[in-house]
Coordinates of C-alpha atoms and ligand atoms in Angstrom, one line a residue:
M1 CA 0.0 0.0 0.0
K2 CA 1.4 3.4 -1.0
Q3 CA -0.8 5.7 1.0
Y4 CA -3.6 5.9 3.6
L5 CA -5.4 9.1 2.9
F6 CA -9.1 8.1 2.9
I7 CA -11.4 5.2 3.8
Q8 CA -11.3 4.3 0.1
D9 CA -7.6 3.2 0.5
I10 CA -8.8 0.2 2.5
D11 CA -9.0 -2.7 0.0
S12 CA -10.7 -5.3 2.3
L13 CA -12.2 -3.9 5.5
S14 CA -13.0 -7.3 7.1
T15 CA -9.5 -8.5 6.4
W16 CA -7.9 -5.4 7.9
V17 CA -10.1 -5.6 11.0
E18 CA -9.3 -9.3 11.5
E19 CA -5.5 -8.6 11.0
A20 CA -5.7 -5.7 13.5
K21 CA -7.4 -8.0 16.1
E22 CA -4.5 -10.5 15.5
I23 CA -1.9 -7.8 16.0
K24 CA -3.6 -6.7 19.2
K25 CA -3.1 -10.2 20.7
N26 CA 0.7 -9.8 20.2
P27 CA 1.6 -6.2 19.2
L28 CA 5.3 -6.9 18.9
Q29 CA 5.0 -9.8 16.5
H30 CA 6.3 -7.6 13.5
K31 CA 8.9 -5.7 15.5
S32 CA 11.6 -6.3 12.8
L33 CA 9.5 -5.0 9.9
G34 CA 10.2 -1.3 10.7
K35 CA 13.9 -1.6 11.6
N36 CA 15.9 1.3 10.2
K37 CA 12.8 2.9 8.8
T38 CA 11.7 6.4 10.0
L39 CA 8.2 7.7 10.5
G40 CA 7.7 11.5 10.4
L41 CA 4.6 12.8 12.3
F42 CA 3.8 16.3 11.2
F43 CA 1.1 18.2 13.1
F44 CA -0.5 21.5 12.0
N45 CA -3.0 21.0 14.9
N46 CA -3.1 19.7 18.5
S47 CA -3.4 16.0 19.3
L48 CA -3.3 13.5 22.2
R49 CA -4.5 10.2 20.9
T50 CA -3.4 10.4 17.3
R51 CA 0.1 11.5 18.2
L52 CA 0.7 8.9 21.0
S53 CA -1.1 6.0 19.4
T54 CA 0.7 6.4 16.0
Q55 CA 4.0 6.7 17.8
K56 CA 3.1 3.6 19.8
A57 CA 2.2 1.7 16.6
A58 CA 5.5 2.7 15.0
M59 CA 7.4 1.6 18.1
N60 CA 5.6 -1.7 18.1
L61 CA 6.9 -2.1 14.5
G62 CA 10.4 -1.2 15.4
M63 CA 10.4 2.1 13.6
D64 CA 12.3 5.3 14.5
I65 CA 10.0 8.4 14.9
M66 CA 10.4 12.1 14.3
V67 CA 7.6 14.4 15.5
M68 CA 7.3 18.1 14.5
N69 CA 4.5 20.6 15.3
F70 CA 4.6 22.2 11.8
G71 CA 1.9 24.7 12.8
S72 CA 3.9 26.3 15.6
E73 CA 7.5 25.3 15.0
G74 CA 7.9 25.1 11.2
W75 CA 8.1 27.8 8.6
A76 CA 4.7 29.1 7.3
I77 CA 4.1 27.0 4.2
E78 CA 2.9 28.4 0.8
F79 CA 0.6 26.1 -1.2
G80 CA -0.2 28.4 -4.2
D81 CA 1.3 27.7 -7.5
G82 CA 3.3 30.6 -8.9
T83 CA 2.7 32.8 -5.8
I84 CA 5.0 35.8 -5.4
M85 CA 6.1 34.9 -1.8
N86 CA 6.5 38.4 -0.4
Q87 CA 3.9 38.1 2.3
G88 CA 3.6 35.8 5.3
T89 CA 4.6 32.4 3.9
S90 CA 8.3 31.4 4.0
E91 CA 8.6 28.0 2.4
H92 CA 6.8 26.4 -0.5
I93 CA 5.1 22.9 -0.1
K94 CA 7.2 21.8 -3.2
E95 CA 10.4 22.1 -1.2
A96 CA 9.0 21.2 2.3
A97 CA 7.4 17.9 1.1
Q98 CA 10.6 16.9 -0.8
V99 CA 12.8 17.8 2.1
V100 CA 10.9 15.8 4.7
S101 CA 11.0 12.9 2.2
Q102 CA 14.8 12.9 2.6
Y103 CA 14.6 12.2 6.3
C104 CA 11.5 9.9 6.5
D105 CA 10.3 6.6 4.9
I106 CA 6.7 7.4 5.7
V107 CA 5.2 10.8 6.5
A108 CA 1.9 11.3 8.5
I109 CA 0.1 14.6 8.4
R110 CA -2.5 16.2 10.6
A111 CA -4.1 19.4 9.1
F112 CA -7.7 20.3 10.2
A113 CA -10.3 22.2 8.2
E114 CA -10.0 26.0 8.8
L115 CA -13.9 26.2 8.5
E116 CA -13.8 29.5 6.7
D117 CA -13.9 28.6 3.1
R118 CA -15.6 25.2 2.2
E119 CA -14.1 25.0 -1.2
K120 CA -10.6 25.6 0.1
D121 CA -11.1 23.0 2.9
E122 CA -12.4 20.4 0.5
A123 CA -9.4 20.9 -1.8
E124 CA -7.3 19.5 1.1
L125 CA -4.4 21.8 0.3
V126 CA -2.0 20.5 3.0
L127 CA -2.7 16.7 2.6
Q128 CA -2.8 16.9 -1.2
G129 CA 0.3 19.1 -1.2
F130 CA 2.3 16.5 0.7
R131 CA 0.8 13.7 -1.5
K132 CA 1.8 15.5 -4.7
Y133 CA 5.3 16.6 -3.8
A134 CA 6.5 14.1 -1.2
T135 CA 8.4 11.1 -2.6
V136 CA 7.4 8.7 0.3
P137 CA 4.0 7.3 1.3
I138 CA 1.6 9.6 3.2
V139 CA -0.8 8.8 6.0
N140 CA -3.7 11.0 7.0
M141 CA -3.9 11.7 10.7
E142 CA -7.0 13.9 10.2
S143 CA -7.4 16.2 7.4
S144 CA -10.1 18.8 6.5
T145 CA -12.6 16.2 5.4
G146 CA -11.6 12.8 6.9
H147 CA -10.1 11.0 9.8
P148 CA -9.6 7.5 8.4
L149 CA -7.3 6.2 11.3
Q150 CA -10.1 7.1 13.7
A151 CA -12.8 5.4 11.6
L152 CA -10.7 2.2 11.3
A153 CA -10.3 2.1 15.1
D154 CA -14.0 2.6 15.3
A155 CA -14.6 -0.3 12.9
I156 CA -12.3 -2.5 15.0
T157 CA -14.2 -1.5 18.2
L158 CA -17.5 -2.2 16.6
A159 CA -16.4 -5.6 15.4
E160 CA -15.1 -6.5 18.9
N161 CA -18.4 -5.5 20.6
N162 CA -21.0 -6.4 18.1
K163 CA -23.1 -9.5 18.7
K164 CA -25.6 -9.2 15.8
T165 CA -25.5 -9.9 12.1
K166 CA -26.9 -6.4 11.4
P167 CA -26.7 -4.1 14.4
K168 CA -28.4 -0.7 14.5
V169 CA -25.8 2.1 14.5
V170 CA -26.7 5.7 15.1
L171 CA -24.5 8.7 14.4
S172 CA -25.9 11.6 16.6
W173 CA -24.9 15.2 16.5
A174 CA -24.5 16.9 19.9
P175 CA -24.0 20.5 21.0
H176 CA -20.6 22.1 21.4
P177 CA -19.6 25.7 22.1
K178 CA -16.9 25.8 19.4
A179 CA -17.1 25.2 15.6
L180 CA -15.8 21.7 14.9
P181 CA -14.8 20.1 11.6
H182 CA -16.8 17.4 9.8
A183 CA -13.8 15.0 9.4
V184 CA -14.7 12.4 12.1
A185 CA -18.4 12.3 11.1
N186 CA -17.6 12.0 7.4
S187 CA -15.2 9.1 7.9
F188 CA -17.6 7.3 10.3
V189 CA -20.4 7.7 7.7
E190 CA -18.1 6.3 5.0
M191 CA -17.1 3.4 7.2
M192 CA -20.7 2.6 8.0
H193 CA -21.5 2.4 4.3
R194 CA -18.9 -0.4 4.1
Q195 CA -20.5 -2.4 7.0
E196 CA -23.6 -4.7 7.3
V197 CA -25.4 -2.2 9.6
D198 CA -28.8 -0.5 10.0
F199 CA -27.3 3.0 9.9
V200 CA -29.2 6.2 11.0
I201 CA -27.9 9.8 11.2
T202 CA -29.6 12.2 13.6
H203 CA -29.0 16.0 13.9
P204 CA -31.0 19.2 14.0
K205 CA -32.6 20.3 10.8
G206 CA -30.0 22.4 8.9
Y207 CA -27.0 20.4 10.2
E208 CA -26.9 18.0 7.2
L209 CA -23.4 16.7 6.4
N210 CA -22.0 16.8 2.8
P211 CA -24.7 14.9 0.8
K212 CA -21.9 13.5 -1.4
I213 CA -20.8 11.6 1.7
T214 CA -24.1 10.8 3.4
R215 CA -25.6 9.7 0.0
D216 CA -28.7 7.6 0.8
S217 CA -28.1 7.3 4.6
K218 CA -31.3 7.4 6.7
I219 CA -31.7 10.8 8.4
E220 CA -34.0 11.1 11.4
Y221 CA -34.4 14.6 13.0
D222 CA -35.9 13.2 16.2
Q223 CA -32.9 12.1 18.2
T224 CA -35.0 10.0 20.7
K225 CA -36.7 8.2 17.8
A226 CA -33.3 7.6 16.1
C227 CA -31.7 6.1 19.2
K228 CA -34.6 3.7 19.9
D229 CA -33.4 0.1 20.0
A230 CA -29.9 1.2 18.8
D231 CA -27.0 -1.2 19.5
F232 CA -24.3 1.5 19.1
V233 CA -24.7 5.3 19.4
Y234 CA -21.7 7.4 18.1
V235 CA -22.0 10.9 19.3
K236 CA -20.1 13.8 17.6
N237 CA -20.5 17.5 17.1
W238 CA -19.9 19.1 13.8
S239 CA -20.4 22.7 12.7
N240 CA -22.9 23.7 10.1
Y241 CA -22.0 22.4 6.6
T242 CA -24.4 24.6 4.6
D243 CA -23.8 27.8 6.6
Y244 CA -20.2 26.6 6.5
G245 CA -18.2 26.4 9.7
K246 CA -20.8 28.3 11.8
V247 CA -22.4 27.2 15.1
T248 CA -26.0 27.9 14.4
T249 CA -27.4 26.0 17.4
Q250 CA -26.1 24.8 20.8
D251 CA -29.4 23.2 21.8
S252 CA -28.6 21.4 25.0
H253 CA -31.5 19.0 24.4
W254 CA -29.2 17.2 22.0
M255 CA -26.7 16.2 24.7
M256 CA -26.6 12.4 24.9
T257 CA -28.2 11.1 28.1
E258 CA -28.6 7.6 29.6
E259 CA -32.3 7.8 28.8
K260 CA -31.8 8.3 25.1
L261 CA -28.9 5.8 25.0
G262 CA -31.0 3.0 26.3
N263 CA -29.1 -0.3 26.1
A264 CA -26.8 0.9 23.3
K265 CA -23.0 1.1 23.6
F266 CA -21.7 4.7 23.6
M267 CA -19.0 5.8 21.2
H268 CA -17.0 9.0 20.8
C269 CA -13.6 9.7 19.3
L270 CA -12.5 12.0 22.2
P271 CA -11.7 14.6 23.4
V272 CA -15.3 15.1 24.7
R273 CA -16.8 17.9 26.7
R274 CA -18.6 16.3 29.7
N275 CA -22.2 17.4 30.4
V276 CA -22.3 19.3 27.1
V277 CA -21.9 16.6 24.5
V278 CA -22.7 13.6 26.9
E279 CA -23.6 13.4 30.5
D280 CA -21.1 12.1 33.1
A281 CA -23.2 9.0 33.9
I282 CA -22.6 7.6 30.4
L283 CA -18.8 8.2 30.3
D284 CA -18.5 6.8 33.8
G285 CA -20.8 3.8 33.2
G286 CA -20.4 0.4 31.7
Q287 CA -21.8 1.2 28.2
S288 CA -19.1 3.6 27.1
L289 CA -16.6 2.3 24.6
V290 CA -14.5 5.5 24.4
I291 CA -11.4 4.1 26.1
E292 CA -11.5 0.9 23.9
Q293 CA -11.8 3.2 20.8
A294 CA -8.7 5.1 22.0
N295 CA -6.8 1.9 22.6
N296 CA -7.7 0.6 19.1
R297 CA -6.2 3.7 17.6
T298 CA -2.8 2.0 18.1
Y299 CA -3.9 -1.1 16.2
S300 CA -5.6 1.0 13.5
A301 CA -2.3 2.9 12.9
Q302 CA -0.3 -0.3 13.2
I303 CA -2.1 -2.2 10.5
V304 CA -1.8 0.9 8.2
L305 CA 2.0 1.3 8.8
K306 CA 2.5 -2.5 8.5
K307 CA 0.8 -2.5 5.1
I308 CA 2.9 0.4 3.9
L309 CA 6.2 -1.0 5.3
E310 CA 5.5 -4.3 3.5
T311 CA 5.7 -2.4 0.2
L312 CA 8.9 -0.4 0.9
Ligands
LIG1 N1 -9.6 11.3 18.3 C1 -8.5 12.0 18.1 O1 -8.1 12.1 16.9 O2 -7.9 12.5 19.2 P1 -6.7 13.6 19.1 O3 -7.3 14.8 18.5 O4 -6.3 13.8 20.6 O5 -5.6 13.0 18.3

């Protein structure tokens, strides 16, 4: 495998999930695969889980790791072609991507949506810039429109906890004081399209995700109705997609409660704002899978890195 940018880069989801579960039983079984190979982790935004789980995965594979906070420590990068660089940017992506390729065998990038210009975010300037000009494989650690490492960890978590042939899975919007990107929700929707599930999305009217991603997904505007008899409820805030990047409601009635959750398992990618997105009782109770999801981030990253290393 030459890249892991989007869910579409997974050739056989069921095989990957089974392989990840096998790796989880003995995480050091491929320790020699990454010997003398270097992974570069480049962050334009903050992270806890992605940074540490991807490092852990690389260590399990015997790789060396270099981490850099590009956003705060690197030169401001120019992405435009033919730009006269006499303003704020100091280094062009053409050089930056080729330079990091001299030091790393695999490069992983985190670059969130700016949530100001939808067209610009959907062009994925940073991720696509590295993909175009780097000479080594690229991994997406959350871009403007997708978080495929998270979605793969979520698929592993679902597989480990599912007891039915076709479980009911709900993706529920929840309130949040800040404008958040659509990446996690997008990738989860795409992942559900590849699973044998009864999938329902619930959110306030006007908070529809990109219709090119949701396609023919069931949408239910009544959150209680959507969650009825669910087996898994994945809660996530996203900002308005139509009124792009705006917080047009913070309706606290959409916070996930034990009553709405019923007997379902609770999922969230973290970080999560307690008693805004979800009440304490759920996170502190036995139905929450959030720590399992965070644990599976290691095996999601490890299966991706392993598949790339096997082609180097
Ligand atoms: N879920 C997730 O990507 O967490 P971080 O932002 O902490 O990496």
